[in-house]
CSV table of C-alpha atoms and ligand atoms in Angstrom, one decimal:
chain,number,residue,atom,x,y,z
A,1,MET,CA,314.1,132.6,146.5
A,2,PHE,CA,313.5,135.9,148.2
A,3,PRO,CA,315.0,137.2,150.4
A,4,VAL,CA,318.4,135.4,150.4
A,5,GLU,CA,319.8,137.5,153.2
A,6,ARG,CA,317.8,137.6,156.4
A,7,PRO,CA,319.7,139.7,159.0
A,8,ARG,CA,316.8,139.2,161.3
A,9,ARG,CA,318.1,135.6,161.9
A,10,LEU,CA,320.8,137.0,164.2
A,11,ARG,CA,318.3,139.1,166.1
A,12,ARG,CA,315.9,136.5,167.2
A,13,SER,CA,317.0,135.9,170.8
A,14,GLU,CA,318.7,137.9,173.5
A,15,VAL,CA,321.4,135.2,173.8
A,16,LEU,CA,322.2,135.5,170.0
A,17,ARG,CA,322.1,139.2,170.0
A,18,ARG,CA,324.6,139.2,172.9
A,19,MET,CA,326.9,136.9,170.9
A,20,VAL,CA,327.0,139.1,167.9
A,21,ARG,CA,327.1,142.4,169.7
A,22,GLU,CA,329.9,144.6,168.3
A,23,THR,CA,330.1,147.2,171.1
A,24,GLU,CA,330.3,146.3,174.8
A,25,LEU,CA,329.5,148.8,177.5
A,26,SER,CA,331.4,148.4,180.7
A,27,ALA,CA,331.6,150.3,183.9
A,28,SER,CA,335.4,150.2,183.6
A,29,ASP,CA,335.2,152.6,180.6
A,30,PHE,CA,333.5,155.3,182.7
A,31,ILE,CA,335.0,158.4,184.3
A,32,TYR,CA,332.7,160.1,186.8
A,33,PRO,CA,332.8,163.9,187.1
A,34,VAL,CA,332.5,165.2,190.7
A,35,PHE,CA,332.1,168.8,191.8
A,36,VAL,CA,333.8,169.6,195.1
A,37,CYS,CA,332.9,172.6,197.2
A,38,PRO,CA,334.0,174.1,200.6
A,39,GLY,CA,332.3,173.1,203.9
A,40,ARG,CA,331.5,169.9,205.7
A,41,GLY,CA,328.6,167.5,205.1
A,42,VAL,CA,327.5,169.5,202.1
A,43,ARG,CA,325.4,167.9,199.4
A,44,ASP,CA,324.1,170.8,197.5
A,45,PRO,CA,321.8,169.8,194.6
A,46,ILE,CA,322.6,171.3,191.2
A,47,GLN,CA,319.3,172.6,189.9
A,48,ALA,CA,320.0,172.1,186.2
A,49,MET,CA,321.5,168.6,186.8
A,50,PRO,CA,319.0,166.6,188.9
A,51,GLY,CA,320.8,163.9,190.7
A,52,CYS,CA,324.1,165.8,190.7
A,53,PHE,CA,325.5,167.6,193.7
A,54,ARG,CA,328.2,170.0,194.8
A,55,LEU,CA,330.0,167.9,197.5
A,56,SER,CA,332.2,168.9,200.3
A,57,VAL,CA,335.5,167.0,200.5
A,58,GLU,CA,334.5,164.1,202.7
A,59,GLU,CA,331.2,163.7,200.8
A,60,ALA,CA,333.2,163.6,197.5
A,61,ALA,CA,335.3,160.9,199.0
A,62,ALA,CA,332.2,158.9,199.9
A,63,GLU,CA,330.9,159.4,196.4
A,64,GLY,CA,334.2,158.2,194.9
A,65,GLU,CA,334.0,155.1,197.2
A,66,GLU,CA,330.5,154.3,195.9
A,67,ALA,CA,331.5,154.8,192.3
A,68,LEU,CA,334.5,152.4,192.7
A,69,SER,CA,332.3,149.8,194.4
A,70,LEU,CA,330.0,149.9,191.4
A,71,GLY,CA,333.0,149.2,189.1
A,72,VAL,CA,333.7,152.8,188.0
A,73,PRO,CA,337.5,153.1,188.1
A,74,ALA,CA,338.0,156.8,187.9
A,75,VAL,CA,336.7,160.3,188.8
A,76,ILE,CA,337.5,163.7,187.4
A,77,LEU,CA,337.3,166.5,189.9
A,78,PHE,CA,336.0,170.1,189.4
A,79,GLY,CA,336.5,172.6,192.1
A,80,ILE,CA,334.2,175.4,193.4
A,81,PRO,CA,336.6,177.6,195.4
A,82,PRO,CA,335.6,179.7,198.4
A,83,HIS,CA,336.5,182.8,196.5
A,84,LYS,CA,337.4,183.8,193.0
A,85,ASP,CA,339.9,186.4,191.8
A,86,ALA,CA,341.2,187.8,188.5
A,87,GLU,CA,343.9,185.2,188.0
A,88,GLY,CA,342.1,182.2,189.4
A,89,SER,CA,344.7,181.6,192.2
A,90,GLY,CA,342.4,179.1,193.9
A,91,ALA,CA,343.3,176.7,191.1
A,92,TRP,CA,346.9,176.2,192.3
A,93,ALA,CA,346.5,176.9,196.0
A,94,GLU,CA,348.3,174.3,198.2
A,95,ASP,CA,345.1,174.0,200.2
A,96,GLY,CA,342.8,174.5,197.2
A,97,ILE,CA,339.5,172.7,197.1
A,98,VAL,CA,340.6,170.2,194.4
A,99,GLN,CA,344.0,169.6,196.1
A,100,GLU,CA,342.2,168.8,199.4
A,101,ALA,CA,339.8,166.6,197.6
A,102,VAL,CA,342.6,164.7,195.8
A,103,ARG,CA,344.3,164.0,199.2
A,104,ALA,CA,341.1,162.8,200.8
A,105,LEU,CA,340.2,160.6,197.9
A,106,LYS,CA,343.7,159.0,197.6
A,107,ARG,CA,343.7,158.5,201.4
A,108,GLN,CA,340.2,157.0,201.7
A,109,VAL,CA,339.8,155.3,198.4
A,110,PRO,CA,343.3,154.4,197.3
A,111,GLY,CA,342.0,152.1,194.5
A,112,LEU,CA,340.2,155.0,192.8
A,113,PHE,CA,342.0,156.7,189.9
A,114,VAL,CA,341.8,160.5,190.4
A,115,ILE,CA,341.9,162.9,187.5
A,116,THR,CA,341.9,166.6,187.9
A,117,ASP,CA,340.5,169.1,185.4
A,118,VAL,CA,343.1,171.8,184.7
A,119,CYS,CA,341.4,175.1,184.0
A,120,LEU,CA,340.9,178.5,185.5
A,121,CYS,CA,337.3,179.4,184.7
A,122,GLU,CA,335.9,178.0,188.0
A,123,TYR,CA,338.4,180.1,189.9
A,124,THR,CA,338.4,183.4,188.0
A,125,ASP,CA,335.9,186.2,189.0
A,126,HIS,CA,335.3,186.9,185.3
A,127,GLY,CA,334.6,183.2,184.5
A,128,HIS,CA,337.1,183.0,181.5
A,129,CYS,CA,339.7,180.2,181.2
A,130,GLY,CA,342.7,182.5,181.3
A,131,LYS,CA,344.2,185.9,182.1
A,132,ILE,CA,342.3,188.9,180.7
A,133,ASP,CA,343.6,192.1,179.2
A,134,LYS,CA,341.2,194.6,177.5
A,135,GLY,CA,338.5,192.0,177.2
A,136,GLU,CA,340.8,189.5,175.6
A,137,VAL,CA,341.8,186.1,177.0
A,138,LEU,CA,345.6,186.1,176.8
A,139,ASN,CA,347.2,182.9,175.6
A,140,ASP,CA,350.9,182.8,176.6
A,141,PRO,CA,350.6,184.4,180.1
A,142,THR,CA,347.9,181.9,180.9
A,143,LEU,CA,350.2,178.9,180.2
A,144,ALA,CA,352.3,179.4,183.4
A,145,LEU,CA,349.2,179.5,185.5
A,146,LEU,CA,347.9,176.3,184.0
A,147,ALA,CA,351.2,174.6,184.5
A,148,ARG,CA,351.3,175.8,188.1
A,149,THR,CA,347.8,174.3,188.6
A,150,ALA,CA,348.7,171.0,187.1
A,151,ILE,CA,351.8,170.7,189.3
A,152,SER,CA,349.9,171.5,192.5
A,153,GLN,CA,347.3,168.9,191.6
A,154,ALA,CA,349.9,166.2,190.8
A,155,ARG,CA,351.8,167.0,193.9
A,156,ALA,CA,348.5,166.6,195.9
A,157,GLY,CA,348.4,163.1,194.4
A,158,ALA,CA,346.3,163.4,191.2
A,159,ASP,CA,346.9,160.3,189.0
A,160,MET,CA,346.3,162.2,185.8
A,161,VAL,CA,345.7,165.9,184.8
A,162,ALA,CA,343.3,167.0,182.2
A,163,PRO,CA,343.7,170.5,180.7
A,164,SER,CA,340.3,171.8,179.4
A,165,ASP,CA,341.2,175.5,178.8
A,166,MET,CA,342.0,175.3,175.0
A,167,MET,CA,345.0,177.7,175.2
A,168,ASP,CA,347.5,177.0,172.4
A,169,GLY,CA,350.6,175.3,173.7
A,170,ARG,CA,349.3,174.3,177.1
A,171,VAL,CA,350.0,170.6,176.8
A,172,ALA,CA,353.7,171.3,176.1
A,173,ALA,CA,353.8,173.9,179.0
A,174,ILE,CA,352.2,171.4,181.4
A,175,ARG,CA,354.4,168.5,180.3
A,176,ARG,CA,357.6,170.5,180.6
A,177,ALA,CA,356.6,171.8,184.1
A,178,LEU,CA,355.6,168.4,185.4
A,179,ASP,CA,358.8,166.9,184.1
A,180,GLU,CA,360.9,169.6,185.7
A,181,GLN,CA,359.3,168.7,189.0
A,182,GLY,CA,360.1,165.1,188.6
A,183,LEU,CA,356.4,164.3,187.9
A,184,THR,CA,357.4,162.4,184.7
A,185,GLN,CA,354.9,159.6,185.3
A,186,THR,CA,351.8,161.8,185.5
A,187,PRO,CA,349.8,161.4,182.2
A,188,ILE,CA,348.0,164.2,180.4
A,189,LEU,CA,344.5,163.7,179.2
A,190,SER,CA,344.1,166.6,176.9
A,191,TYR,CA,340.7,168.1,176.0
A,192,ALA,CA,342.1,168.3,172.5
A,193,ALA,CA,338.9,168.8,170.5
A,194,LYS,CA,336.7,170.9,172.8
A,195,TYR,CA,334.0,172.9,171.1
A,196,ALA,CA,332.4,176.1,172.1
A,197,SER,CA,329.2,174.3,172.9
A,198,ALA,CA,325.9,175.4,174.3
A,199,PHE,CA,325.7,172.0,176.0
A,200,TYR,CA,327.9,173.2,178.8
A,201,GLY,CA,325.2,175.4,180.2
A,202,PRO,CA,324.3,173.3,183.2
A,203,PHE,CA,327.9,172.8,184.2
A,204,ARG,CA,328.4,176.5,184.4
A,205,GLU,CA,325.5,176.8,186.8
A,206,ALA,CA,327.1,174.0,188.8
A,207,ALA,CA,330.5,175.5,188.9
A,208,GLY,CA,329.5,179.2,188.8
A,209,SER,CA,331.8,179.6,185.8
A,210,THR,CA,329.6,181.4,183.3
A,211,PRO,CA,331.8,184.1,181.6
A,212,GLN,CA,330.9,187.5,183.0
A,213,PHE,CA,331.3,189.0,179.5
A,214,GLY,CA,331.4,187.6,176.0
A,215,ASP,CA,331.7,183.9,175.4
A,216,ARG,CA,334.4,181.3,174.8
A,217,LYS,CA,334.4,181.2,171.0
A,218,ALA,CA,337.8,182.9,170.8
A,219,TYR,CA,339.4,179.8,172.4
A,220,GLN,CA,337.0,176.8,172.2
A,221,MET,CA,336.4,175.4,168.7
A,222,ASP,CA,333.6,176.3,166.3
A,223,PRO,CA,331.1,173.4,166.2
A,224,ALA,CA,331.0,173.7,162.4
A,225,ASN,CA,334.6,172.5,162.1
A,226,ALA,CA,335.8,168.9,161.8
A,227,ARG,CA,339.2,169.1,160.1
A,228,GLU,CA,340.3,171.6,162.7
A,229,ALA,CA,339.7,169.0,165.4
A,230,MET,CA,342.2,166.7,163.7
A,231,ARG,CA,344.7,169.6,163.8
A,232,GLU,CA,344.1,170.2,167.5
A,233,VAL,CA,344.5,166.5,168.3
A,234,ALA,CA,347.7,166.3,166.3
A,235,LEU,CA,349.2,169.3,168.0
A,236,ASP,CA,348.3,168.1,171.5
A,237,LEU,CA,349.9,164.7,170.7
A,238,GLN,CA,353.1,166.4,169.4
A,239,GLU,CA,353.1,168.4,172.6
A,240,GLY,CA,353.0,165.3,174.7
A,241,ALA,CA,349.4,164.4,175.4
A,242,ASP,CA,349.0,160.7,176.4
A,243,LEU,CA,345.2,160.5,175.8
A,244,ILE,CA,343.0,162.9,174.0
A,245,MET,CA,339.4,163.9,174.5
A,246,VAL,CA,336.5,165.0,172.3
A,247,LYS,CA,333.8,167.1,173.9
A,248,PRO,CA,330.8,167.2,173.8
A,249,ALA,CA,330.0,163.6,172.8
A,250,LEU,CA,326.6,163.0,171.2
A,251,PRO,CA,326.9,166.2,169.0
A,252,CYS,CA,330.4,165.0,168.0
A,253,LEU,CA,330.1,161.4,167.2
A,254,ASP,CA,331.6,162.0,163.7
A,255,ILE,CA,334.6,163.7,165.3
A,256,ILE,CA,335.1,160.8,167.7
A,257,ARG,CA,335.1,158.4,164.8
A,258,ARG,CA,337.5,160.5,162.7
A,259,VAL,CA,339.9,160.9,165.6
A,260,ARG,CA,339.7,157.2,166.5
A,261,GLU,CA,340.6,156.3,163.0
A,262,ALA,CA,343.5,158.7,162.5
A,263,PHE,CA,345.4,158.5,165.8
A,264,GLN,CA,346.8,155.5,167.8
A,265,VAL,CA,346.1,156.8,171.3
A,266,PRO,CA,343.2,156.2,173.7
A,267,VAL,CA,340.3,158.5,172.9
A,268,ALA,CA,337.9,159.8,175.6
A,269,ALA,CA,334.6,161.5,175.0
A,270,TYR,CA,332.7,163.7,177.4
A,271,GLN,CA,329.0,163.3,177.7
A,272,VAL,CA,328.6,166.8,179.0
A,273,SER,CA,326.2,168.4,181.4
A,274,GLY,CA,323.6,169.5,178.7
A,275,GLU,CA,323.5,166.0,177.4
A,276,TYR,CA,322.9,164.7,180.9
A,277,SER,CA,320.2,167.3,181.6
A,278,MET,CA,318.3,166.8,178.4
A,279,ILE,CA,318.0,163.1,179.0
A,280,SER,CA,317.1,163.7,182.6
A,281,ALA,CA,314.5,166.2,181.8
A,282,ALA,CA,312.8,164.2,179.0
A,283,ALA,CA,312.8,161.1,181.3
A,284,GLU,CA,311.3,163.1,184.2
A,285,ARG,CA,308.4,164.0,181.9
A,286,GLY,CA,308.0,160.4,180.9
A,287,TRP,CA,308.9,161.3,177.3
A,288,VAL,CA,311.7,158.8,177.0
A,289,ASP,CA,312.7,155.7,179.0
A,290,ARG,CA,315.6,156.9,181.2
A,291,LYS,CA,317.5,153.7,181.6
A,292,LEU,CA,317.3,152.7,177.9
A,293,VAL,CA,318.3,156.2,176.7
A,294,ILE,CA,321.2,156.3,179.1
A,295,LEU,CA,322.5,153.0,177.9
A,296,GLU,CA,321.9,153.7,174.2
A,297,SER,CA,323.6,157.1,174.4
A,298,LEU,CA,326.7,155.6,176.1
A,299,THR,CA,326.7,152.7,173.6
A,300,ALA,CA,326.6,155.2,170.7
A,301,ILE,CA,329.6,157.1,172.1
A,302,ARG,CA,331.6,153.9,172.5
A,303,ARG,CA,330.5,152.7,169.0
A,304,ALA,CA,331.7,155.9,167.5
A,305,GLY,CA,335.1,155.0,168.8
A,306,ALA,CA,335.5,156.4,172.3
A,307,ASP,CA,337.6,154.1,174.6
A,308,LEU,CA,336.6,156.1,177.7
A,309,VAL,CA,333.5,158.1,178.5
A,310,LEU,CA,333.2,160.8,181.0
A,311,THR,CA,329.6,160.8,182.1
A,312,TYR,CA,327.4,162.0,185.0
A,313,PHE,CA,325.5,158.8,184.5
A,314,ALA,CA,328.6,156.7,185.4
A,315,LYS,CA,327.2,155.3,188.7
A,316,GLU,CA,323.7,154.8,187.4
A,317,ALA,CA,324.9,153.2,184.2
A,318,ALA,CA,327.2,150.9,186.2
A,319,SER,CA,324.3,149.8,188.3
A,320,LEU,CA,322.2,149.2,185.3
A,321,LEU,CA,324.9,147.1,183.7
A,322,LYS,CA,325.3,145.1,186.9
A,323,ALA,CA,321.6,144.4,187.0
A,324,GLY,CA,322.0,143.1,183.5
B,1,PBG,C1,336.2,174.0,182.2
B,1,PBG,C2,335.3,172.9,181.8
B,1,PBG,C3,333.9,173.1,181.3
B,1,PBG,C4,333.5,171.8,181.2
B,1,PBG,C5,334.5,170.9,181.5
B,1,PBG,N1,335.6,171.7,181.9
B,1,PBG,C6,333.1,174.3,181.1
B,1,PBG,C7,333.4,175.1,179.9
B,1,PBG,O1,334.3,174.9,179.2
B,1,PBG,O2,332.6,176.1,179.8
B,1,PBG,C8,332.1,171.4,180.7
B,1,PBG,C9,331.6,170.1,181.2
B,1,PBG,C10,330.1,169.9,181.1
B,1,PBG,O3,329.4,170.7,180.5
B,1,PBG,O4,329.7,168.8,181.6
B,1,PBG,N2,336.7,174.8,181.1
C-alpha cells in the first residue's frame, strides 16, 4: 500500500485545517507603533510608509482609540520633537511630545496599554542614540539621559517603557532609576537583540532620525551574529528586563526561535518599517496579495516563537482577522 501516510487528509477542508492549526494569530498579540508630532489636526503622511502618518497628539489619541476598538490592546509611541539638540533633551522634557501624547491617550482611551520607546535618536540633532564625543557614541554618560527619559515617560503615565538604544547597562540604569522614583511597577520591554539593520530606513524618514554621520554599527548588533543575541538577552534579563524583543522580525526568525527556546520570558518581535514598506510596495504593484502576505508574515513571526508582534499592520491585520 502506497502511500501509508497521507498528510493531505488533514488539509482537505477549511474547518479541519482550522482544527489542526498550530499557530493562532490574534489582534491581542499586536502592538501598534504610532508617530507623534507637534501641532493640531496633523495627519502627515510618511512617504516611505504608505498608510502611516505623523500624528499630532489628539490625532494619535483617536488612532489609539480606533486600534483598541479593533482589539489591538497596545500602542508604542515614537516622538518627533519640535526641535532637536546635541543631547536630545526633548526626550525627557516634562511637556515633551511623547509625554503629552501619553497623557492624552491615558485620559481619552484609558483601556489602551501605552508603551513608550526610550531612545535619543529622534531627539538629537546628530541622529545618534546617545551622547557624542569625537565622533563616538559614549555609553556610560548616555545611561543617565535614558534613565531620565524613562522616568519622565512613566511619570506621564506610560504603562511600560521600551529602551531601543542598545547602550550597555541601560536596562539596569533604567530599572534602578524607576525604582528610586517609586515606579517599581513599570515593566521594561527591552529591545535586547536589536540588529544594525537596513530595514529601519523608512522609520528614519518618518522620525527624521537618520544619523548625520556614520551609522549605528558600533552599538546595534551585526546581523551576522546569533550567539551574541543570546548574550544580549541574558544580560538584559539579569539587569531586570521583564520582556525582551528581537528586531527586525522576518530577517531574524531564527533568532526569535532560539530566544524563545532558551528563555522563560515573553518575547516580542518588531516587524519593522522596511518590512512594512516592502510588503506595501509589492502589493501596490499587484505583485503580491496584500492581505495574504500581511497575515502570512505575522503568522510566521508568531510561529517562530514571538508572543507579541509590533507591527504597522496592527489595525489592518486586526480588521482582516475580524472579517475571518
Ligand atoms: C530608535 C528606534 C528605531 C526603530 C525603533 N526604535 C530606529 C533605529 O534604531 O534606527 C526602528 C523601527 C522601524 O524601523 O520600524 N532607536
